[in-house]
């Protein structure tokens, strides 16, 4: 594993928040779980909406694979 890669393991609420963002579900103005995802660099605010970063999309794709326990190297 190189220096750039780090393992991101999302909790179930973080995963569901990420999935909700990707499905454009309505978002609450304040959401501590979403704020954690912003800190991880997986989501970004675009005007009034929230969007997944390319890294967020990769993590979501990896975490949706049930054999993979939700961990993903980026």
PDB file of C-alpha atoms in Angstrom:
ATOM      1  CA  UNK A   1       0.000   0.000   0.000  1.00  0.00           C
ATOM      2  CA  UNK A   2       1.408   3.390  -0.930  1.00  0.00           C
ATOM      3  CA  UNK A   3       1.408   6.538   1.191  1.00  0.00           C
ATOM      4  CA  UNK A   4      -1.497   7.936  -0.816  1.00  0.00           C
ATOM      5  CA  UNK A   5      -3.789   5.023  -0.059  1.00  0.00           C
ATOM      6  CA  UNK A   6      -5.709   4.845   3.152  1.00  0.00           C
ATOM      7  CA  UNK A   7      -8.431   2.508   4.217  1.00  0.00           C
ATOM      8  CA  UNK A   8     -11.816   4.134   4.615  1.00  0.00           C
ATOM      9  CA  UNK A   9     -14.328   2.111   6.569  1.00  0.00           C
ATOM     10  CA  UNK A  10     -17.737   3.706   6.802  1.00  0.00           C
ATOM     11  CA  UNK A  11     -20.261   3.011   9.518  1.00  0.00           C
ATOM     12  CA  UNK A  12     -23.784   2.005   8.481  1.00  0.00           C
ATOM     13  CA  UNK A  13     -25.217   5.538   8.987  1.00  0.00           C
ATOM     14  CA  UNK A  14     -22.357   7.012   6.955  1.00  0.00           C
ATOM     15  CA  UNK A  15     -22.989   4.515   4.154  1.00  0.00           C
ATOM     16  CA  UNK A  16     -26.717   5.245   4.096  1.00  0.00           C
ATOM     17  CA  UNK A  17     -26.029   8.997   4.082  1.00  0.00           C
ATOM     18  CA  UNK A  18     -23.645   8.542   1.163  1.00  0.00           C
ATOM     19  CA  UNK A  19     -26.246   6.455  -0.681  1.00  0.00           C
ATOM     20  CA  UNK A  20     -28.904   9.069   0.078  1.00  0.00           C
ATOM     21  CA  UNK A  21     -26.713  11.799  -1.378  1.00  0.00           C
ATOM     22  CA  UNK A  22     -26.052   9.761  -4.511  1.00  0.00           C
ATOM     23  CA  UNK A  23     -29.792   9.201  -4.930  1.00  0.00           C
ATOM     24  CA  UNK A  24     -30.474  12.925  -4.433  1.00  0.00           C
ATOM     25  CA  UNK A  25     -32.633  12.389  -1.373  1.00  0.00           C
ATOM     26  CA  UNK A  26     -33.622  15.596   0.430  1.00  0.00           C
ATOM     27  CA  UNK A  27     -30.925  16.649   2.889  1.00  0.00           C
ATOM     28  CA  UNK A  28     -31.316  18.243   6.306  1.00  0.00           C
ATOM     29  CA  UNK A  29     -29.580  21.613   6.783  1.00  0.00           C
ATOM     30  CA  UNK A  30     -27.491  20.152   9.605  1.00  0.00           C
ATOM     31  CA  UNK A  31     -26.338  16.564   9.586  1.00  0.00           C
ATOM     32  CA  UNK A  32     -23.375  15.500  11.749  1.00  0.00           C
ATOM     33  CA  UNK A  33     -22.888  12.286   9.762  1.00  0.00           C
ATOM     34  CA  UNK A  34     -22.753  14.200   6.492  1.00  0.00           C
ATOM     35  CA  UNK A  35     -20.273  16.605   8.098  1.00  0.00           C
ATOM     36  CA  UNK A  36     -18.051  13.599   8.862  1.00  0.00           C
ATOM     37  CA  UNK A  37     -18.241  12.583   5.191  1.00  0.00           C
ATOM     38  CA  UNK A  38     -17.282  16.133   4.176  1.00  0.00           C
ATOM     39  CA  UNK A  39     -14.259  15.895   6.492  1.00  0.00           C
ATOM     40  CA  UNK A  40     -13.292  12.623   4.798  1.00  0.00           C
ATOM     41  CA  UNK A  41     -13.552  14.379   1.431  1.00  0.00           C
ATOM     42  CA  UNK A  42     -16.317  12.096   0.144  1.00  0.00           C
ATOM     43  CA  UNK A  43     -19.024  14.718  -0.346  1.00  0.00           C
ATOM     44  CA  UNK A  44     -18.991  18.381  -1.323  1.00  0.00           C
ATOM     45  CA  UNK A  45     -21.606  21.124  -1.204  1.00  0.00           C
ATOM     46  CA  UNK A  46     -22.539  22.565  -4.584  1.00  0.00           C
ATOM     47  CA  UNK A  47     -24.752  25.576  -4.048  1.00  0.00           C
ATOM     48  CA  UNK A  48     -27.869  24.351  -2.241  1.00  0.00           C
ATOM     49  CA  UNK A  49     -27.238  20.710  -3.138  1.00  0.00           C
ATOM     50  CA  UNK A  50     -24.767  18.079  -2.005  1.00  0.00           C
ATOM     51  CA  UNK A  51     -22.787  15.910  -4.381  1.00  0.00           C
ATOM     52  CA  UNK A  52     -20.384  13.004  -4.101  1.00  0.00           C
ATOM     53  CA  UNK A  53     -16.765  13.622  -4.981  1.00  0.00           C
ATOM     54  CA  UNK A  54     -15.148  11.101  -7.377  1.00  0.00           C
ATOM     55  CA  UNK A  55     -13.554   9.514  -4.304  1.00  0.00           C
ATOM     56  CA  UNK A  56     -16.971   9.323  -2.636  1.00  0.00           C
ATOM     57  CA  UNK A  57     -18.369   7.526  -5.674  1.00  0.00           C
ATOM     58  CA  UNK A  58     -15.540   4.985  -5.524  1.00  0.00           C
ATOM     59  CA  UNK A  59     -16.062   4.359  -1.822  1.00  0.00           C
ATOM     60  CA  UNK A  60     -19.820   3.998  -2.321  1.00  0.00           C
ATOM     61  CA  UNK A  61     -19.278   1.529  -5.167  1.00  0.00           C
ATOM     62  CA  UNK A  62     -16.883  -0.515  -3.046  1.00  0.00           C
ATOM     63  CA  UNK A  63     -19.067  -0.444   0.048  1.00  0.00           C
ATOM     64  CA  UNK A  64     -22.099  -1.614  -1.915  1.00  0.00           C
ATOM     65  CA  UNK A  65     -20.234  -4.847  -2.634  1.00  0.00           C
ATOM     66  CA  UNK A  66     -21.496  -7.073   0.177  1.00  0.00           C
ATOM     67  CA  UNK A  67     -18.419  -9.343   0.196  1.00  0.00           C
ATOM     68  CA  UNK A  68     -16.282  -6.328   0.909  1.00  0.00           C
ATOM     69  CA  UNK A  69     -17.019  -5.327   4.511  1.00  0.00           C
ATOM     70  CA  UNK A  70     -17.302  -1.670   3.574  1.00  0.00           C
ATOM     71  CA  UNK A  71     -13.575  -0.951   3.672  1.00  0.00           C
ATOM     72  CA  UNK A  72     -11.953   0.595   0.635  1.00  0.00           C
ATOM     73  CA  UNK A  73      -8.468   1.802  -0.231  1.00  0.00           C
ATOM     74  CA  UNK A  74      -8.261   5.140  -1.992  1.00  0.00           C
TER      75      UNK A  74
END
